[in-house]
mmCIF file of C-alpha atoms and ligand atoms in Angstrom:
data_model
loop_
_atom_site.group_PDB
_atom_site.id
_atom_site.type_symbol
_atom_site.label_atom_id
_atom_site.label_comp_id
_atom_site.label_asym_id
_atom_site.label_seq_id
_atom_site.Cartn_x
_atom_site.Cartn_y
_atom_site.Cartn_z
ATOM 1 C CA MET X 1 82.495 127.528 134.539
ATOM 2 C CA ASN X 2 79.542 127.925 136.892
ATOM 3 C CA THR X 3 79.993 131.342 138.479
ATOM 4 C CA GLY X 4 76.727 131.328 140.423
ATOM 5 C CA THR X 5 75.508 129.510 143.499
ATOM 6 C CA ARG X 6 72.806 127.524 141.780
ATOM 7 C CA THR X 7 73.018 124.382 139.651
ATOM 8 C CA VAL X 8 70.171 122.947 137.614
ATOM 9 C CA PRO X 9 71.057 119.370 136.682
ATOM 10 C CA LEU X 10 70.431 118.096 133.173
ATOM 11 C CA SER X 11 68.685 114.975 134.344
ATOM 12 C CA GLY X 12 67.944 112.741 137.314
ATOM 13 C CA PRO X 13 66.080 109.553 138.227
ATOM 14 C CA TYR X 14 62.677 109.509 139.924
ATOM 15 C CA ILE X 15 63.036 106.904 142.646
ATOM 16 C CA GLY X 16 61.532 106.573 146.095
ATOM 17 C CA GLU X 17 60.478 104.264 148.891
ATOM 18 C CA ARG X 18 58.857 101.639 146.667
ATOM 19 C CA GLU X 19 62.139 101.136 144.792
ATOM 20 C CA GLU X 20 64.003 100.831 148.114
ATOM 21 C CA GLU X 21 61.453 98.342 149.411
ATOM 22 C CA LEU X 22 61.581 96.041 146.386
ATOM 23 C CA VAL X 23 65.370 96.157 146.057
ATOM 24 C CA LEU X 24 65.804 95.424 149.768
ATOM 25 C CA GLU X 25 63.300 92.585 149.599
ATOM 26 C CA THR X 26 65.267 91.077 146.711
ATOM 27 C CA LEU X 27 68.575 91.453 148.545
ATOM 28 C CA ARG X 28 67.101 89.694 151.554
ATOM 29 C CA SER X 29 65.672 86.918 149.371
ATOM 30 C CA ARG X 30 69.292 86.188 148.330
ATOM 31 C CA ARG X 31 68.130 85.436 144.746
ATOM 32 C CA LEU X 32 70.037 88.114 142.942
ATOM 33 C CA SER X 33 69.882 86.662 139.453
ATOM 34 C CA LEU X 34 67.456 84.472 137.478
ATOM 35 C CA GLY X 35 64.830 85.021 140.160
ATOM 36 C CA PRO X 36 61.133 85.882 139.985
ATOM 37 C CA ASN X 37 61.505 89.638 139.435
ATOM 38 C CA ILE X 38 62.604 89.274 135.826
ATOM 39 C CA GLU X 39 59.410 87.563 134.729
ATOM 40 C CA ARG X 40 57.253 89.930 136.738
ATOM 41 C CA PHE X 41 58.974 92.962 135.211
ATOM 42 C CA GLU X 42 58.631 91.455 131.714
ATOM 43 C CA GLU X 43 54.926 90.732 132.185
ATOM 44 C CA LEU X 44 54.146 94.205 133.513
ATOM 45 C CA PHE X 45 56.153 95.810 130.742
ATOM 46 C CA ALA X 46 54.658 93.728 127.919
ATOM 47 C CA GLU X 47 51.164 94.519 129.124
ATOM 48 C CA ARG X 48 52.006 98.189 129.351
ATOM 49 C CA VAL X 49 53.227 98.520 125.748
ATOM 50 C CA GLY X 50 50.702 96.097 124.266
ATOM 51 C CA ALA X 51 53.140 93.417 123.146
ATOM 52 C CA PRO X 52 52.568 89.721 123.825
ATOM 53 C CA TYR X 53 56.206 89.017 124.773
ATOM 54 C CA ALA X 54 59.041 90.889 126.466
ATOM 55 C CA ALA X 55 62.604 89.874 127.308
ATOM 56 C CA ALA X 56 64.645 91.886 129.797
ATOM 57 C CA VAL X 57 68.308 92.453 128.924
ATOM 58 C CA SER X 58 71.332 94.179 130.418
ATOM 59 C CA SER X 59 71.038 97.337 128.276
ATOM 60 C CA GLY X 60 69.241 98.843 125.329
ATOM 61 C CA THR X 61 72.348 98.256 123.233
ATOM 62 C CA ALA X 62 72.329 94.560 124.163
ATOM 63 C CA GLY X 63 68.674 94.298 123.098
ATOM 64 C CA LEU X 64 69.355 95.995 119.765
ATOM 65 C CA HIS X 65 72.349 93.739 119.196
ATOM 66 C CA LEU X 66 70.279 90.607 119.840
ATOM 67 C CA LEU X 67 67.622 91.712 117.342
ATOM 68 C CA CYS X 68 70.324 92.411 114.722
ATOM 69 C CA HIS X 69 71.797 88.973 115.408
ATOM 70 C CA LEU X 70 68.354 87.378 114.993
ATOM 71 C CA ALA X 71 67.734 89.332 111.781
ATOM 72 C CA GLY X 72 70.731 87.454 110.374
ATOM 73 C CA ILE X 73 72.734 90.593 109.663
ATOM 74 C CA ALA X 74 76.192 89.440 108.573
ATOM 75 C CA ASP X 75 79.406 90.712 106.995
ATOM 76 C CA GLY X 76 78.745 93.166 104.196
ATOM 77 C CA ASP X 77 74.993 93.534 104.716
ATOM 78 C CA GLU X 78 73.844 97.136 104.545
ATOM 79 C CA VAL X 79 71.594 98.434 107.291
ATOM 80 C CA ILE X 80 69.820 101.775 107.054
ATOM 81 C CA THR X 81 69.473 103.901 110.143
ATOM 82 C CA SER X 82 69.261 107.474 111.351
ATOM 83 C CA PRO X 83 72.355 109.661 111.606
ATOM 84 C CA TYR X 84 70.618 111.795 114.230
ATOM 85 C CA SER X 85 70.612 109.271 117.032
ATOM 86 C CA PHE X 86 72.743 107.735 119.748
ATOM 87 C CA ALA X 87 75.700 105.695 118.473
ATOM 88 C CA ALA X 88 74.167 102.386 119.604
ATOM 89 C CA SER X 89 71.522 102.663 116.838
ATOM 90 C CA ALA X 90 74.327 101.884 114.368
ATOM 91 C CA ASN X 91 76.784 99.990 116.576
ATOM 92 C CA CYS X 92 74.201 97.243 117.148
ATOM 93 C CA PHE X 93 74.590 95.915 113.604
ATOM 94 C CA VAL X 94 78.233 96.889 113.116
ATOM 95 C CA TYR X 95 78.953 94.223 115.800
ATOM 96 C CA GLU X 96 77.566 91.662 113.334
ATOM 97 C CA GLY X 97 79.503 92.974 110.330
ATOM 98 C CA GLY X 98 76.669 95.162 109.022
ATOM 99 C CA ILE X 99 77.605 98.309 107.100
ATOM 100 C CA PRO X 100 75.886 101.526 108.195
ATOM 101 C CA VAL X 101 73.908 103.447 105.599
ATOM 102 C CA PHE X 102 72.639 106.729 106.973
ATOM 103 C CA ALA X 103 69.464 108.162 105.469
ATOM 104 C CA ASP X 104 68.616 111.758 106.291
ATOM 105 C CA VAL X 105 65.943 112.808 108.749
ATOM 106 C CA ASP X 106 62.800 114.893 108.484
ATOM 107 C CA PRO X 107 63.520 118.420 109.765
ATOM 108 C CA ARG X 108 60.171 118.513 111.606
ATOM 109 C CA THR X 109 60.228 115.195 113.447
ATOM 110 C CA TYR X 110 64.019 114.549 113.501
ATOM 111 C CA ASN X 111 63.170 110.934 112.619
ATOM 112 C CA LEU X 112 64.103 109.001 109.465
ATOM 113 C CA ASP X 113 62.535 110.452 106.311
ATOM 114 C CA PRO X 114 60.912 107.465 104.525
ATOM 115 C CA ASP X 115 61.759 108.968 101.096
ATOM 116 C CA ALA X 116 65.433 109.138 102.067
ATOM 117 C CA VAL X 117 65.250 105.537 103.282
ATOM 118 C CA ALA X 118 63.668 104.435 99.988
ATOM 119 C CA ALA X 119 66.479 106.150 98.079
ATOM 120 C CA ALA X 120 69.123 104.401 100.206
ATOM 121 C CA ILE X 121 67.901 100.830 99.561
ATOM 122 C CA THR X 122 70.203 98.666 97.424
ATOM 123 C CA PRO X 123 70.266 94.929 96.657
ATOM 124 C CA ARG X 124 72.594 94.546 99.669
ATOM 125 C CA THR X 125 70.199 96.171 102.176
ATOM 126 C CA LYS X 126 69.183 93.748 104.902
ATOM 127 C CA ALA X 127 67.405 95.797 107.553
ATOM 128 C CA ILE X 128 66.215 99.173 108.794
ATOM 129 C CA VAL X 129 66.881 100.295 112.358
ATOM 130 C CA ALA X 130 64.077 102.799 112.859
ATOM 131 C CA VAL X 131 64.704 105.165 115.765
ATOM 132 C CA ASP X 132 61.999 107.038 117.700
ATOM 133 C CA ILE X 133 64.171 109.980 118.609
ATOM 134 C CA PHE X 134 63.546 112.045 121.747
ATOM 135 C CA GLY X 135 60.392 110.031 122.440
ATOM 136 C CA TYR X 136 58.682 111.007 119.160
ATOM 137 C CA PRO X 137 57.427 107.949 117.241
ATOM 138 C CA CYS X 138 58.978 107.336 113.826
ATOM 139 C CA GLU X 139 57.065 106.892 110.546
ATOM 140 C CA LEU X 140 56.531 103.207 111.159
ATOM 141 C CA ASP X 141 53.904 102.444 108.492
ATOM 142 C CA PRO X 142 55.793 103.791 105.466
ATOM 143 C CA LEU X 143 59.014 102.220 106.757
ATOM 144 C CA ARG X 144 57.315 98.854 107.193
ATOM 145 C CA ALA X 145 55.801 99.130 103.710
ATOM 146 C CA LEU X 146 59.281 99.692 102.271
ATOM 147 C CA ALA X 147 60.628 96.776 104.273
ATOM 148 C CA ALA X 148 57.862 94.475 103.055
ATOM 149 C CA GLU X 149 58.448 95.523 99.449
ATOM 150 C CA HIS X 150 62.190 94.835 99.653
ATOM 151 C CA GLY X 151 62.221 91.914 102.098
ATOM 152 C CA LEU X 152 63.970 93.800 104.897
ATOM 153 C CA ALA X 153 63.836 93.371 108.663
ATOM 154 C CA VAL X 154 62.626 96.320 110.747
ATOM 155 C CA ILE X 155 64.120 96.810 114.196
ATOM 156 C CA GLN X 156 62.573 99.602 116.214
ATOM 157 C CA ASP X 157 64.954 101.507 118.473
ATOM 158 C CA SER X 158 62.431 102.807 120.999
ATOM 159 C CA CYS X 159 65.045 103.271 123.706
ATOM 160 C CA GLU X 160 63.792 106.831 124.319
ATOM 161 C CA THR X 161 60.103 106.220 123.741
ATOM 162 C CA LEU X 162 58.392 104.253 126.520
ATOM 163 C CA GLY X 163 54.835 105.563 126.796
ATOM 164 C CA ALA X 164 54.553 107.086 123.316
ATOM 165 C CA ALA X 165 51.795 106.238 120.849
ATOM 166 C CA TYR X 166 51.730 105.922 117.052
ATOM 167 C CA LYS X 167 48.410 106.033 115.188
ATOM 168 C CA GLY X 168 46.468 105.668 118.404
ATOM 169 C CA ALA X 169 48.313 102.647 119.810
ATOM 170 C CA ALA X 170 51.280 102.319 122.183
ATOM 171 C CA VAL X 171 54.761 102.082 120.686
ATOM 172 C CA GLY X 172 55.481 98.384 121.073
ATOM 173 C CA SER X 173 52.017 97.226 120.057
ATOM 174 C CA HIS X 174 52.310 97.466 116.268
ATOM 175 C CA GLY X 175 53.980 94.155 115.525
ATOM 176 C CA THR X 176 57.624 95.146 115.075
ATOM 177 C CA SER X 177 60.141 94.112 117.702
ATOM 178 C CA CYS X 178 61.106 97.132 119.793
ATOM 179 C CA VAL X 179 63.899 97.871 122.226
ATOM 180 C CA PHE X 180 63.467 100.124 125.265
ATOM 181 C CA ALA X 181 66.264 101.324 127.562
ATOM 182 C CA PHE X 182 66.537 102.182 131.240
ATOM 183 C CA TYR X 183 69.649 104.300 131.780
ATOM 184 C CA PRO X 184 68.966 106.844 134.594
ATOM 185 C CA ASN X 185 67.989 109.672 132.228
ATOM 186 C CA LYS X 186 65.213 107.565 130.664
ATOM 187 C CA GLN X 187 61.488 107.709 131.540
ATOM 188 C CA ILE X 188 62.003 104.726 133.834
ATOM 189 C CA THR X 189 65.358 103.493 135.070
ATOM 190 C CA THR X 190 66.926 100.321 136.351
ATOM 191 C CA GLY X 191 70.392 101.898 136.566
ATOM 192 C CA GLU X 192 71.383 99.979 133.448
ATOM 193 C CA GLY X 193 69.021 97.753 131.523
ATOM 194 C CA GLY X 194 66.779 97.260 128.536
ATOM 195 C CA MET X 195 63.704 95.409 127.323
ATOM 196 C CA VAL X 196 62.964 93.822 123.962
ATOM 197 C CA THR X 197 59.292 93.473 123.114
ATOM 198 C CA THR X 198 58.126 91.232 120.328
ATOM 199 C CA HIS X 199 54.992 89.773 118.786
ATOM 200 C CA ASP X 200 56.708 86.578 117.707
ATOM 201 C CA GLU X 201 56.987 83.689 120.154
ATOM 202 C CA ASP X 202 60.006 82.092 118.444
ATOM 203 C CA THR X 203 61.889 85.390 118.557
ATOM 204 C CA TRP X 204 61.082 85.680 122.249
ATOM 205 C CA ARG X 205 62.344 82.147 123.007
ATOM 206 C CA LEU X 206 65.546 82.827 121.102
ATOM 207 C CA LEU X 207 66.035 86.152 122.885
ATOM 208 C CA ARG X 208 65.778 84.378 126.244
ATOM 209 C CA SER X 209 68.331 81.807 125.172
ATOM 210 C CA LEU X 210 70.721 84.255 123.507
ATOM 211 C CA ARG X 211 70.806 86.627 126.485
ATOM 212 C CA ASN X 212 71.612 83.637 128.700
ATOM 213 C CA GLN X 213 74.751 82.271 126.997
ATOM 214 C CA GLY X 214 72.735 80.330 124.416
ATOM 215 C CA ARG X 215 71.330 77.969 127.014
ATOM 216 C CA ALA X 216 68.447 75.780 125.872
ATOM 217 C CA ASP X 217 65.089 76.324 127.586
ATOM 218 C CA SER X 218 64.886 72.695 128.612
ATOM 219 C CA GLY X 219 68.596 72.117 129.200
ATOM 220 C CA GLY X 220 70.742 72.280 132.321
ATOM 221 C CA TRP X 221 73.004 75.090 133.460
ATOM 222 C CA LEU X 222 75.890 73.888 131.326
ATOM 223 C CA ASP X 223 73.905 72.955 128.215
ATOM 224 C CA HIS X 224 74.452 75.465 125.423
ATOM 225 C CA ALA X 225 72.311 75.062 122.334
ATOM 226 C CA ARG X 226 73.795 78.007 120.447
ATOM 227 C CA LEU X 227 76.420 80.738 120.618
ATOM 228 C CA GLY X 228 74.983 83.209 123.103
ATOM 229 C CA PHE X 229 75.879 86.243 125.170
ATOM 230 C CA ASN X 230 75.646 87.246 128.783
ATOM 231 C CA TYR X 231 73.068 89.979 128.352
ATOM 232 C CA ARG X 232 71.013 89.032 131.416
ATOM 233 C CA MET X 233 69.374 91.581 133.676
ATOM 234 C CA SER X 234 69.884 90.886 137.389
ATOM 235 C CA ASP X 235 66.967 90.386 139.759
ATOM 236 C CA LEU X 236 68.003 93.446 141.752
ATOM 237 C CA THR X 237 67.759 95.497 138.587
ATOM 238 C CA ALA X 238 64.382 94.006 137.715
ATOM 239 C CA ALA X 239 63.109 94.875 141.214
ATOM 240 C CA LEU X 240 63.821 98.519 140.431
ATOM 241 C CA GLY X 241 62.082 98.097 137.086
ATOM 242 C CA ILE X 242 58.901 96.743 138.681
ATOM 243 C CA ALA X 243 58.681 99.720 141.046
ATOM 244 C CA GLN X 244 59.243 102.091 138.140
ATOM 245 C CA VAL X 245 56.621 100.534 135.850
ATOM 246 C CA GLU X 246 54.138 100.718 138.703
ATOM 247 C CA LYS X 247 54.477 104.517 138.654
ATOM 248 C CA LEU X 248 54.800 104.966 134.902
ATOM 249 C CA ASP X 249 51.530 106.887 134.562
ATOM 250 C CA GLU X 250 52.621 109.341 137.242
ATOM 251 C CA ILE X 251 56.060 109.700 135.606
ATOM 252 C CA LEU X 252 54.629 110.318 132.153
ATOM 253 C CA SER X 253 52.173 112.892 133.388
ATOM 254 C CA LEU X 254 54.796 114.795 135.435
ATOM 255 C CA ARG X 255 57.136 114.839 132.425
ATOM 256 C CA SER X 256 54.357 116.020 130.200
ATOM 257 C CA GLU X 257 53.515 118.832 132.647
ATOM 258 C CA ALA X 258 57.160 119.884 132.757
ATOM 259 C CA ALA X 259 57.313 119.928 128.949
ATOM 260 C CA THR X 260 54.167 122.053 128.747
ATOM 261 C CA ARG X 261 55.672 124.470 131.270
ATOM 262 C CA TYR X 262 58.804 124.868 129.147
ATOM 263 C CA GLU X 263 56.671 125.409 126.062
ATOM 264 C CA GLU X 264 54.740 128.183 127.818
ATOM 265 C CA LEU X 265 57.883 129.807 129.203
ATOM 266 C CA LEU X 266 59.572 129.688 125.804
ATOM 267 C CA ALA X 267 56.595 131.018 123.850
ATOM 268 C CA GLY X 268 57.673 134.174 122.082
ATOM 269 C CA VAL X 269 61.389 133.696 122.739
ATOM 270 C CA ASP X 270 62.887 134.601 119.371
ATOM 271 C CA GLY X 271 65.346 132.237 117.762
ATOM 272 C CA VAL X 272 64.318 129.115 119.685
ATOM 273 C CA ARG X 273 62.138 126.344 118.272
ATOM 274 C CA VAL X 274 60.500 124.123 120.876
ATOM 275 C CA PRO X 275 59.932 120.386 120.248
ATOM 276 C CA LEU X 276 57.318 119.417 117.678
ATOM 277 C CA ALA X 277 53.785 119.176 119.081
ATOM 278 C CA ASP X 278 51.838 115.916 119.011
ATOM 279 C CA ASP X 279 49.298 115.222 116.286
ATOM 280 C CA GLU X 280 46.697 112.546 115.671
ATOM 281 C CA ASP X 281 49.290 109.951 114.635
ATOM 282 C CA HIS X 282 52.126 110.823 116.993
ATOM 283 C CA VAL X 283 51.997 111.189 120.764
ATOM 284 C CA ARG X 284 55.410 111.827 122.238
ATOM 285 C CA SER X 285 56.675 110.383 125.492
ATOM 286 C CA TRP X 286 58.851 113.097 126.974
ATOM 287 C CA PHE X 287 62.455 111.894 127.232
ATOM 288 C CA VAL X 288 64.563 115.046 126.894
ATOM 289 C CA TYR X 289 63.666 118.648 126.161
ATOM 290 C CA VAL X 290 65.652 119.548 123.064
ATOM 291 C CA VAL X 291 65.356 122.989 121.521
ATOM 292 C CA GLU X 292 66.560 124.147 118.120
ATOM 293 C CA LEU X 293 68.312 127.462 117.565
ATOM 294 C CA GLU X 294 67.655 129.461 114.435
ATOM 295 C CA GLU X 295 70.469 129.421 111.844
ATOM 296 C CA GLY X 296 73.052 132.060 112.656
ATOM 297 C CA ILE X 297 72.748 131.949 116.464
ATOM 298 C CA ASP X 298 76.036 130.949 118.084
ATOM 299 C CA ARG X 299 75.198 127.806 120.080
ATOM 300 C CA GLU X 300 78.569 127.743 121.828
ATOM 301 C CA HIS X 301 77.980 131.252 123.164
ATOM 302 C CA VAL X 302 74.539 130.200 124.442
ATOM 303 C CA LEU X 303 75.838 127.039 126.108
ATOM 304 C CA ALA X 304 78.730 128.873 127.750
ATOM 305 C CA SER X 305 76.345 131.474 129.121
ATOM 306 C CA LEU X 306 74.001 128.772 130.510
ATOM 307 C CA GLU X 307 76.972 127.065 132.100
ATOM 308 C CA ARG X 308 78.005 130.261 133.884
ATOM 309 C CA ASP X 309 74.503 130.341 135.384
ATOM 310 C CA GLY X 310 74.805 126.718 136.545
ATOM 311 C CA VAL X 311 72.325 125.453 133.959
ATOM 312 C CA GLN X 312 73.472 122.103 132.666
ATOM 313 C CA SER X 313 72.825 121.431 128.999
ATOM 314 C CA ALA X 314 74.055 119.001 126.355
ATOM 315 C CA ARG X 315 74.742 119.144 122.631
ATOM 316 C CA TYR X 316 72.019 116.664 121.585
ATOM 317 C CA LEU X 317 72.718 115.015 119.215
ATOM 318 C CA PRO X 318 75.961 114.905 117.254
ATOM 319 C CA CYS X 319 75.640 112.949 113.982
ATOM 320 C CA ILE X 320 76.698 109.316 114.232
ATOM 321 C CA HIS X 321 78.356 109.294 110.803
ATOM 322 C CA LEU X 322 80.621 112.185 111.808
ATOM 323 C CA GLN X 323 81.963 110.499 114.946
ATOM 324 C CA SER X 324 85.704 109.891 114.546
ATOM 325 C CA TYR X 325 85.455 106.076 114.540
ATOM 326 C CA MET X 326 82.769 106.176 111.835
ATOM 327 C CA ARG X 327 84.778 108.583 109.636
ATOM 328 C CA GLU X 328 87.887 106.448 110.013
ATOM 329 C CA ARG X 329 86.174 103.118 109.426
ATOM 330 C CA TYR X 330 83.815 104.001 106.584
ATOM 331 C CA GLY X 331 85.105 107.307 105.210
ATOM 332 C CA PHE X 332 81.940 109.254 106.058
ATOM 333 C CA ALA X 333 82.238 113.032 105.762
ATOM 334 C CA ALA X 334 80.121 116.138 106.256
ATOM 335 C CA GLY X 335 77.523 116.659 103.536
ATOM 336 C CA LEU X 336 76.133 113.106 103.609
ATOM 337 C CA CYS X 337 72.986 114.030 105.584
ATOM 338 C CA PRO X 338 72.533 117.815 105.424
ATOM 339 C CA VAL X 339 69.339 117.978 107.493
ATOM 340 C CA ALA X 340 70.751 115.924 110.366
ATOM 341 C CA GLU X 341 74.052 117.788 110.215
ATOM 342 C CA SER X 342 72.357 121.152 110.432
ATOM 343 C CA LEU X 343 70.219 119.996 113.376
ATOM 344 C CA ALA X 344 73.259 118.537 115.109
ATOM 345 C CA GLN X 345 74.864 121.977 115.126
ATOM 346 C CA ARG X 346 71.820 123.852 116.347
ATOM 347 C CA THR X 347 70.027 121.610 118.858
ATOM 348 C CA PHE X 348 70.692 121.113 122.544
ATOM 349 C CA ALA X 349 68.973 119.684 125.610
ATOM 350 C CA LEU X 350 67.781 121.805 128.514
ATOM 351 C CA PRO X 351 67.583 120.362 132.045
ATOM 352 C CA PHE X 352 64.638 117.973 132.066
ATOM 353 C CA HIS X 353 63.523 115.170 134.359
ATOM 354 C CA THR X 354 60.409 113.870 136.098
ATOM 355 C CA ALA X 355 60.781 115.898 139.283
ATOM 356 C CA ILE X 356 62.149 119.143 137.819
ATOM 357 C CA ALA X 357 60.852 122.085 139.844
ATOM 358 C CA ALA X 358 58.841 124.833 138.153
ATOM 359 C CA GLU X 359 61.238 127.454 139.626
ATOM 360 C CA ASP X 360 64.185 125.634 138.087
ATOM 361 C CA GLN X 361 62.493 125.723 134.706
ATOM 362 C CA GLU X 362 61.804 129.451 135.098
ATOM 363 C CA TYR X 363 65.439 129.995 136.038
ATOM 364 C CA VAL X 364 66.595 127.980 132.996
ATOM 365 C CA VAL X 365 64.444 130.001 130.594
ATOM 366 C CA ASP X 366 65.522 133.324 132.144
ATOM 367 C CA SER X 367 69.111 132.227 131.747
ATOM 368 C CA LEU X 368 68.467 131.209 128.128
ATOM 369 C CA LYS X 369 66.876 134.584 127.384
ATOM 370 C CA ARG X 370 69.938 136.358 128.824
ATOM 371 C CA ALA X 371 72.219 134.102 126.756
ATOM 372 C CA LEU X 372 70.319 134.948 123.574
ATOM 373 C CA ALA X 373 70.335 138.667 124.342
ATOM 374 C CA GLY X 374 74.048 138.943 125.115
HETATM 375 C C1 PLP W 401 68.189 106.053 120.723
HETATM 376 C C2 PLP W 401 68.968 105.171 121.641
HETATM 377 N N1 PLP W 401 69.374 103.972 121.195
HETATM 378 C C3 PLP W 401 70.055 103.121 121.979
HETATM 379 C C4 PLP W 401 70.397 103.441 123.291
HETATM 380 C C5 PLP W 401 71.216 102.486 124.082
HETATM 381 O O1 PLP W 401 70.711 102.139 125.310
HETATM 382 P P1 PLP W 401 71.688 101.713 126.503
HETATM 383 O O2 PLP W 401 72.426 102.936 126.936
HETATM 384 O O3 PLP W 401 70.777 101.171 127.550
HETATM 385 O O4 PLP W 401 72.607 100.669 125.972
HETATM 386 C C6 PLP W 401 69.978 104.679 123.793
HETATM 387 C C7 PLP W 401 70.243 105.061 125.193
HETATM 388 O O5 PLP W 401 71.127 105.691 125.602
HETATM 389 C C8 PLP W 401 69.285 105.581 122.952
HETATM 390 O O6 PLP W 401 68.917 106.797 123.393
#
């Protein structure tokens, strides 16, 4: 229970007058769906991430599901993904009958360890869902090499990673199809929404049809060429997206400044590991600020102490394979992915968003120091 007078929220959107203006303009235009904003948002987004095509969808999960559907994942196919991610990274292929195979993560990057992925491949493996967790790009080249060797599809779950770069080029530009997401805690938000970027024109055409009830490009409103979904983004939502992409540089730089401030404030605080620094091949886009406690520190004590000070935090991330529905459905148990399981017990997110005030960050770190001392 918060016993103080102050609350520092975990997250929050960065929206202003431009968002209001574009949303209002769209409302007044009375074209609330299938209007011009979708294409504009897609064009701006595709250009931004260096992909030739982009298709807006109703959520990141919807985008991931469509890519799994297009990869032909069907009953009994095994799909390898990360256990240290959000549930949608696995749910997206479970919807199609795919069986989750969790490969362990690298303790430095928290992303899939390519050696663990290689060891998990069987003759039934169909695809890899490669997650860029917490905005840090995954080991795309080795994963793609494995996929090429074994004839697997690669789907990149970049829902947390808009603005990151891998080997000197934007995530989205490397040739794999990627999915980005716009829930309000993301770098940019549309309330709910997602974007699939691809380098393949046929995939893009199919994505546009599948999100729109399987309608044919050339057909009428009630012509359905294939079994589709209603995964459309509304024009109101896309209006928000346009305003947000317009200020993406500002957002990324404010988030990066906030992350640097945390790193400075946390320097020398014993028992806390700050997020991995960038290197030549990996430039993170700051999504959340997740710290790792040294083994032996009682995370629950720390979180309870932060809560008393009004500092919101979250246990990021629990392992997907240990969620109750996964245990019940597939019989997964602790011990399957020791690195991810250890991280899942020791990591948590501090308040972090584009407009976080420096004083709030100082307050958070003071509170964390008290929690660790007591
Ligand atoms: C790694 C990851 N994958 C998938 C998703 C799903 O996105 P959405 O919530 O838009 O469906 C999210 C977002 O929450 C995510 O963080």
